[in-house]
């Protein structure tokens, strides 16, 4: 099971990073009220927030290749990352949007009064403060991505859940195998929680008087 752990961690890492980047793009589209793209972004968020993860994965892996044959060559590993990142982006978009709204409007208005461009305001004033507010929720999203990576075995990706399932089927030690699997996930999530607490304390020092 530990030999497959790097696969689980890499799926989690790439899905989260890609989802975070996509979430920021969705927030910027929504913030600047970009025509057409705003409507597409709204539908995207609604679709991936309100449908289950496994059907999303199956749609991308089994469904889309029937419309776009070139996707038949895509690896299950790659499709799993795309599916998880799309799902994560839909949730993180709302987290980031809420954290941006928490930034005092007076700071933004003062920057606009001094002629600072919108993108510069977003980069230098809004995002640094918004990240601190969003950090706990983003780590919750990271935990969700880690747990969601367990669906990868349904399309043939050999990660820790797949190894546990195969091992249990061979040895018939279902309780021991799946309990060990749960302990591995539990340990990883506790580690992420510790990292989150340390980052919150580090960022919070800048705002302490």
PDB file of C-alpha atoms in Angstrom:
ATOM      1  CA  UNK A   1       0.000   0.000   0.000  1.00  0.00           C
ATOM      2  CA  UNK A   2       2.844   2.390   0.817  1.00  0.00           C
ATOM      3  CA  UNK A   3       4.334   1.802  -2.634  1.00  0.00           C
ATOM      4  CA  UNK A   4       1.161   3.297  -4.132  1.00  0.00           C
ATOM      5  CA  UNK A   5       1.182   6.264  -1.738  1.00  0.00           C
ATOM      6  CA  UNK A   6       3.172   8.530  -4.122  1.00  0.00           C
ATOM      7  CA  UNK A   7       0.430   8.062  -6.725  1.00  0.00           C
ATOM      8  CA  UNK A   8      -2.234   9.165  -4.245  1.00  0.00           C
ATOM      9  CA  UNK A   9      -0.163  12.146  -3.143  1.00  0.00           C
ATOM     10  CA  UNK A  10       0.642  13.232  -6.700  1.00  0.00           C
ATOM     11  CA  UNK A  11      -3.017  13.029  -7.720  1.00  0.00           C
ATOM     12  CA  UNK A  12      -3.918  15.127  -4.680  1.00  0.00           C
ATOM     13  CA  UNK A  13      -1.171  17.693  -5.267  1.00  0.00           C
ATOM     14  CA  UNK A  14      -1.743  18.252  -8.983  1.00  0.00           C
ATOM     15  CA  UNK A  15      -5.540  18.236  -8.635  1.00  0.00           C
ATOM     16  CA  UNK A  16      -5.430  20.820  -5.859  1.00  0.00           C
ATOM     17  CA  UNK A  17      -2.958  23.138  -7.615  1.00  0.00           C
ATOM     18  CA  UNK A  18      -4.814  22.946 -10.927  1.00  0.00           C
ATOM     19  CA  UNK A  19      -8.139  23.419  -9.138  1.00  0.00           C
ATOM     20  CA  UNK A  20      -6.803  26.438  -7.238  1.00  0.00           C
ATOM     21  CA  UNK A  21      -5.537  28.092 -10.433  1.00  0.00           C
ATOM     22  CA  UNK A  22      -8.855  27.450 -12.158  1.00  0.00           C
ATOM     23  CA  UNK A  23     -10.741  28.803  -9.136  1.00  0.00           C
ATOM     24  CA  UNK A  24      -8.736  32.051  -9.267  1.00  0.00           C
ATOM     25  CA  UNK A  25      -9.551  32.391 -12.980  1.00  0.00           C
ATOM     26  CA  UNK A  26     -13.253  31.827 -12.243  1.00  0.00           C
ATOM     27  CA  UNK A  27     -13.144  34.468  -9.500  1.00  0.00           C
ATOM     28  CA  UNK A  28     -11.490  37.002 -11.815  1.00  0.00           C
ATOM     29  CA  UNK A  29     -14.091  36.306 -14.508  1.00  0.00           C
ATOM     30  CA  UNK A  30     -16.844  36.844 -11.956  1.00  0.00           C
ATOM     31  CA  UNK A  31     -15.158  39.917 -10.451  1.00  0.00           C
ATOM     32  CA  UNK A  32     -14.742  41.726 -13.755  1.00  0.00           C
ATOM     33  CA  UNK A  33     -18.157  40.580 -15.068  1.00  0.00           C
ATOM     34  CA  UNK A  34     -16.653  39.283 -18.298  1.00  0.00           C
ATOM     35  CA  UNK A  35     -19.450  38.815 -20.866  1.00  0.00           C
ATOM     36  CA  UNK A  36     -20.286  35.231 -21.878  1.00  0.00           C
ATOM     37  CA  UNK A  37     -17.436  33.878 -19.739  1.00  0.00           C
ATOM     38  CA  UNK A  38     -19.357  34.871 -16.598  1.00  0.00           C
ATOM     39  CA  UNK A  39     -22.332  32.767 -17.668  1.00  0.00           C
ATOM     40  CA  UNK A  40     -20.090  29.830 -18.559  1.00  0.00           C
ATOM     41  CA  UNK A  41     -18.327  30.084 -15.195  1.00  0.00           C
ATOM     42  CA  UNK A  42     -21.661  30.125 -13.345  1.00  0.00           C
ATOM     43  CA  UNK A  43     -22.856  26.993 -15.132  1.00  0.00           C
ATOM     44  CA  UNK A  44     -19.497  25.281 -14.533  1.00  0.00           C
ATOM     45  CA  UNK A  45     -19.585  25.959 -10.787  1.00  0.00           C
ATOM     46  CA  UNK A  46     -23.222  24.900 -10.461  1.00  0.00           C
ATOM     47  CA  UNK A  47     -22.643  21.690 -12.420  1.00  0.00           C
ATOM     48  CA  UNK A  48     -19.603  20.485 -10.504  1.00  0.00           C
ATOM     49  CA  UNK A  49     -20.938  21.530  -7.087  1.00  0.00           C
ATOM     50  CA  UNK A  50     -24.273  19.803  -7.519  1.00  0.00           C
ATOM     51  CA  UNK A  51     -23.311  16.464  -9.082  1.00  0.00           C
ATOM     52  CA  UNK A  52     -21.478  13.488  -7.506  1.00  0.00           C
ATOM     53  CA  UNK A  53     -17.765  12.998  -8.083  1.00  0.00           C
ATOM     54  CA  UNK A  54     -17.879   9.462  -9.478  1.00  0.00           C
ATOM     55  CA  UNK A  55     -20.374  10.323 -12.268  1.00  0.00           C
ATOM     56  CA  UNK A  56     -18.197  13.360 -13.065  1.00  0.00           C
ATOM     57  CA  UNK A  57     -15.170  11.084 -13.385  1.00  0.00           C
ATOM     58  CA  UNK A  58     -17.085   8.584 -15.532  1.00  0.00           C
ATOM     59  CA  UNK A  59     -18.390  11.370 -17.764  1.00  0.00           C
ATOM     60  CA  UNK A  60     -14.856  12.582 -18.450  1.00  0.00           C
ATOM     61  CA  UNK A  61     -13.302   9.124 -18.793  1.00  0.00           C
ATOM     62  CA  UNK A  62     -16.037   7.136 -20.563  1.00  0.00           C
ATOM     63  CA  UNK A  63     -18.369   9.814 -21.942  1.00  0.00           C
ATOM     64  CA  UNK A  64     -16.246  12.527 -23.534  1.00  0.00           C
ATOM     65  CA  UNK A  65     -14.088  10.144 -25.625  1.00  0.00           C
ATOM     66  CA  UNK A  66     -17.233   9.143 -27.533  1.00  0.00           C
ATOM     67  CA  UNK A  67     -17.553  12.776 -28.662  1.00  0.00           C
ATOM     68  CA  UNK A  68     -13.834  13.532 -28.884  1.00  0.00           C
ATOM     69  CA  UNK A  69     -11.976  10.358 -29.953  1.00  0.00           C
ATOM     70  CA  UNK A  70      -8.596  11.985 -29.263  1.00  0.00           C
ATOM     71  CA  UNK A  71      -9.363  11.673 -25.538  1.00  0.00           C
ATOM     72  CA  UNK A  72      -9.277   7.885 -25.841  1.00  0.00           C
ATOM     73  CA  UNK A  73      -5.503   8.113 -25.605  1.00  0.00           C
ATOM     74  CA  UNK A  74      -5.629  10.039 -22.306  1.00  0.00           C
ATOM     75  CA  UNK A  75      -4.412   8.061 -19.297  1.00  0.00           C
ATOM     76  CA  UNK A  76      -6.765   7.312 -16.380  1.00  0.00           C
ATOM     77  CA  UNK A  77      -4.301   9.133 -14.117  1.00  0.00           C
ATOM     78  CA  UNK A  78      -4.605  12.330 -16.177  1.00  0.00           C
ATOM     79  CA  UNK A  79      -8.409  12.135 -16.422  1.00  0.00           C
ATOM     80  CA  UNK A  80      -8.673  11.623 -12.668  1.00  0.00           C
ATOM     81  CA  UNK A  81      -6.621  14.758 -12.016  1.00  0.00           C
ATOM     82  CA  UNK A  82      -8.813  16.764 -14.399  1.00  0.00           C
ATOM     83  CA  UNK A  83     -12.028  15.510 -12.787  1.00  0.00           C
ATOM     84  CA  UNK A  84     -10.852  16.208  -9.240  1.00  0.00           C
ATOM     85  CA  UNK A  85      -9.477  19.638 -10.167  1.00  0.00           C
ATOM     86  CA  UNK A  86     -12.758  20.663 -11.822  1.00  0.00           C
ATOM     87  CA  UNK A  87     -14.699  19.595  -8.738  1.00  0.00           C
ATOM     88  CA  UNK A  88     -12.253  21.329  -6.378  1.00  0.00           C
ATOM     89  CA  UNK A  89     -12.282  24.524  -8.455  1.00  0.00           C
ATOM     90  CA  UNK A  90     -16.060  24.787  -8.176  1.00  0.00           C
ATOM     91  CA  UNK A  91     -15.816  24.784  -4.376  1.00  0.00           C
ATOM     92  CA  UNK A  92     -12.652  26.848  -4.019  1.00  0.00           C
ATOM     93  CA  UNK A  93     -14.072  29.539  -6.291  1.00  0.00           C
ATOM     94  CA  UNK A  94     -16.704  30.345  -3.667  1.00  0.00           C
ATOM     95  CA  UNK A  95     -14.087  30.249  -0.895  1.00  0.00           C
ATOM     96  CA  UNK A  96     -11.830  32.702  -2.722  1.00  0.00           C
ATOM     97  CA  UNK A  97     -14.740  34.945  -3.707  1.00  0.00           C
ATOM     98  CA  UNK A  98     -15.895  35.161  -0.090  1.00  0.00           C
ATOM     99  CA  UNK A  99     -12.393  35.935   1.158  1.00  0.00           C
ATOM    100  CA  UNK A 100     -12.022  38.712  -1.421  1.00  0.00           C
ATOM    101  CA  UNK A 101     -15.304  40.237  -0.292  1.00  0.00           C
ATOM    102  CA  UNK A 102     -13.934  40.273   3.274  1.00  0.00           C
ATOM    103  CA  UNK A 103     -11.267  42.834   2.293  1.00  0.00           C
ATOM    104  CA  UNK A 104     -12.399  46.329   3.420  1.00  0.00           C
ATOM    105  CA  UNK A 105     -13.897  48.217   0.502  1.00  0.00           C
ATOM    106  CA  UNK A 106     -12.273  51.418   1.722  1.00  0.00           C
ATOM    107  CA  UNK A 107      -8.812  50.100   0.840  1.00  0.00           C
ATOM    108  CA  UNK A 108      -9.911  49.345  -2.699  1.00  0.00           C
ATOM    109  CA  UNK A 109     -11.565  52.728  -3.105  1.00  0.00           C
ATOM    110  CA  UNK A 110      -8.443  54.509  -1.788  1.00  0.00           C
ATOM    111  CA  UNK A 111      -6.271  52.651  -4.317  1.00  0.00           C
ATOM    112  CA  UNK A 112      -8.665  53.510  -7.154  1.00  0.00           C
ATOM    113  CA  UNK A 113      -8.601  57.165  -6.081  1.00  0.00           C
ATOM    114  CA  UNK A 114      -4.817  57.124  -6.505  1.00  0.00           C
ATOM    115  CA  UNK A 115      -5.126  55.677  -9.988  1.00  0.00           C
ATOM    116  CA  UNK A 116      -3.943  52.144  -9.202  1.00  0.00           C
ATOM    117  CA  UNK A 117      -5.044  49.700 -11.947  1.00  0.00           C
ATOM    118  CA  UNK A 118      -7.617  47.030 -11.040  1.00  0.00           C
ATOM    119  CA  UNK A 119      -5.203  44.129 -11.593  1.00  0.00           C
ATOM    120  CA  UNK A 120      -2.564  45.800  -9.412  1.00  0.00           C
ATOM    121  CA  UNK A 121      -5.133  46.298  -6.657  1.00  0.00           C
ATOM    122  CA  UNK A 122      -6.073  42.636  -6.879  1.00  0.00           C
ATOM    123  CA  UNK A 123      -2.439  41.535  -6.809  1.00  0.00           C
ATOM    124  CA  UNK A 124      -1.019  43.826  -4.109  1.00  0.00           C
ATOM    125  CA  UNK A 125      -3.951  44.657  -1.840  1.00  0.00           C
ATOM    126  CA  UNK A 126      -6.799  42.196  -2.156  1.00  0.00           C
ATOM    127  CA  UNK A 127      -5.165  38.789  -2.663  1.00  0.00           C
ATOM    128  CA  UNK A 128      -2.587  39.014   0.186  1.00  0.00           C
ATOM    129  CA  UNK A 129      -5.372  39.681   2.695  1.00  0.00           C
ATOM    130  CA  UNK A 130      -7.819  37.293   1.075  1.00  0.00           C
ATOM    131  CA  UNK A 131      -5.344  34.390   1.217  1.00  0.00           C
ATOM    132  CA  UNK A 132      -5.125  34.684   5.006  1.00  0.00           C
ATOM    133  CA  UNK A 133      -8.905  34.541   5.316  1.00  0.00           C
ATOM    134  CA  UNK A 134      -9.272  31.721   2.790  1.00  0.00           C
ATOM    135  CA  UNK A 135      -6.457  29.524   4.118  1.00  0.00           C
ATOM    136  CA  UNK A 136      -8.478  27.357   6.575  1.00  0.00           C
ATOM    137  CA  UNK A 137     -11.174  26.656   3.993  1.00  0.00           C
ATOM    138  CA  UNK A 138      -8.598  25.958   1.283  1.00  0.00           C
ATOM    139  CA  UNK A 139      -6.969  23.352   3.490  1.00  0.00           C
ATOM    140  CA  UNK A 140     -10.402  21.794   3.983  1.00  0.00           C
ATOM    141  CA  UNK A 141     -10.664  21.640   0.195  1.00  0.00           C
ATOM    142  CA  UNK A 142      -7.230  20.008   0.065  1.00  0.00           C
ATOM    143  CA  UNK A 143      -8.434  17.360   2.515  1.00  0.00           C
ATOM    144  CA  UNK A 144     -11.504  16.791   0.337  1.00  0.00           C
ATOM    145  CA  UNK A 145      -9.273  16.335  -2.717  1.00  0.00           C
ATOM    146  CA  UNK A 146      -7.116  13.839  -0.829  1.00  0.00           C
ATOM    147  CA  UNK A 147     -10.164  11.821   0.186  1.00  0.00           C
ATOM    148  CA  UNK A 148     -11.657  12.210  -3.283  1.00  0.00           C
ATOM    149  CA  UNK A 149      -8.528  10.723  -4.851  1.00  0.00           C
ATOM    150  CA  UNK A 150      -9.792   7.341  -3.642  1.00  0.00           C
ATOM    151  CA  UNK A 151     -12.265   7.255  -6.555  1.00  0.00           C
ATOM    152  CA  UNK A 152      -9.336   6.920  -8.963  1.00  0.00           C
ATOM    153  CA  UNK A 153      -9.371   3.139  -8.567  1.00  0.00           C
ATOM    154  CA  UNK A 154     -12.761   3.016 -10.325  1.00  0.00           C
ATOM    155  CA  UNK A 155     -11.049   3.770 -13.657  1.00  0.00           C
ATOM    156  CA  UNK A 156      -7.964   1.654 -13.056  1.00  0.00           C
ATOM    157  CA  UNK A 157      -5.518   4.013 -11.335  1.00  0.00           C
ATOM    158  CA  UNK A 158      -3.382   2.032  -8.908  1.00  0.00           C
ATOM    159  CA  UNK A 159      -3.375   4.200  -5.798  1.00  0.00           C
ATOM    160  CA  UNK A 160      -3.644   3.150  -2.165  1.00  0.00           C
ATOM    161  CA  UNK A 161      -7.382   2.375  -2.254  1.00  0.00           C
ATOM    162  CA  UNK A 162      -6.930   0.191  -5.334  1.00  0.00           C
ATOM    163  CA  UNK A 163      -4.039  -1.673  -3.702  1.00  0.00           C
ATOM    164  CA  UNK A 164      -6.076  -2.181  -0.519  1.00  0.00           C
ATOM    165  CA  UNK A 165      -9.024  -3.538  -2.499  1.00  0.00           C
ATOM    166  CA  UNK A 166      -6.840  -5.961  -4.452  1.00  0.00           C
ATOM    167  CA  UNK A 167      -4.972  -7.060  -1.324  1.00  0.00           C
ATOM    168  CA  UNK A 168      -8.193  -7.698   0.576  1.00  0.00           C
ATOM    169  CA  UNK A 169      -9.599  -9.721  -2.313  1.00  0.00           C
ATOM    170  CA  UNK A 170      -6.504 -11.956  -2.341  1.00  0.00           C
ATOM    171  CA  UNK A 171      -6.027 -12.430   1.416  1.00  0.00           C
ATOM    172  CA  UNK A 172      -9.666 -12.077   2.552  1.00  0.00           C
ATOM    173  CA  UNK A 173      -8.350  -9.892   5.401  1.00  0.00           C
ATOM    174  CA  UNK A 174     -10.938  -7.231   4.707  1.00  0.00           C
ATOM    175  CA  UNK A 175     -11.059  -5.686   8.166  1.00  0.00           C
ATOM    176  CA  UNK A 176      -7.282  -5.430   8.616  1.00  0.00           C
ATOM    177  CA  UNK A 177      -6.657  -4.142   5.099  1.00  0.00           C
ATOM    178  CA  UNK A 178      -9.316  -1.463   5.057  1.00  0.00           C
ATOM    179  CA  UNK A 179      -8.576  -0.428   8.634  1.00  0.00           C
ATOM    180  CA  UNK A 180      -4.957   0.104   7.600  1.00  0.00           C
ATOM    181  CA  UNK A 181      -6.166   2.115   4.605  1.00  0.00           C
ATOM    182  CA  UNK A 182      -8.276   4.311   6.884  1.00  0.00           C
ATOM    183  CA  UNK A 183      -5.302   4.841   9.213  1.00  0.00           C
ATOM    184  CA  UNK A 184      -3.123   5.972   6.308  1.00  0.00           C
ATOM    185  CA  UNK A 185      -5.719   8.548   5.233  1.00  0.00           C
ATOM    186  CA  UNK A 186      -6.233   9.597   8.848  1.00  0.00           C
ATOM    187  CA  UNK A 187      -2.513  10.162   9.349  1.00  0.00           C
ATOM    188  CA  UNK A 188      -2.185  12.188   6.149  1.00  0.00           C
ATOM    189  CA  UNK A 189      -5.112  14.414   7.071  1.00  0.00           C
ATOM    190  CA  UNK A 190      -3.788  15.010  10.603  1.00  0.00           C
ATOM    191  CA  UNK A 191      -0.474  16.054   9.018  1.00  0.00           C
ATOM    192  CA  UNK A 192      -2.291  18.507   6.738  1.00  0.00           C
ATOM    193  CA  UNK A 193      -4.156  19.930   9.724  1.00  0.00           C
ATOM    194  CA  UNK A 194      -0.860  20.557  11.543  1.00  0.00           C
ATOM    195  CA  UNK A 195       0.585  22.299   8.496  1.00  0.00           C
ATOM    196  CA  UNK A 196      -2.542  24.438   8.195  1.00  0.00           C
ATOM    197  CA  UNK A 197      -2.316  25.546  11.835  1.00  0.00           C
ATOM    198  CA  UNK A 198       1.348  26.512  11.441  1.00  0.00           C
ATOM    199  CA  UNK A 199       0.653  28.517   8.275  1.00  0.00           C
ATOM    200  CA  UNK A 200      -2.244  30.329   9.940  1.00  0.00           C
ATOM    201  CA  UNK A 201      -0.008  31.287  12.864  1.00  0.00           C
ATOM    202  CA  UNK A 202       2.773  32.431  10.524  1.00  0.00           C
ATOM    203  CA  UNK A 203       0.476  34.620   8.422  1.00  0.00           C
ATOM    204  CA  UNK A 204      -1.302  35.885  11.518  1.00  0.00           C
ATOM    205  CA  UNK A 205       1.925  37.344  12.947  1.00  0.00           C
ATOM    206  CA  UNK A 206       1.878  40.061  10.298  1.00  0.00           C
ATOM    207  CA  UNK A 207      -1.468  41.294  11.594  1.00  0.00           C
ATOM    208  CA  UNK A 208      -0.645  41.214  15.273  1.00  0.00           C
ATOM    209  CA  UNK A 209      -0.039  44.508  16.978  1.00  0.00           C
TER     210      UNK A 209
END
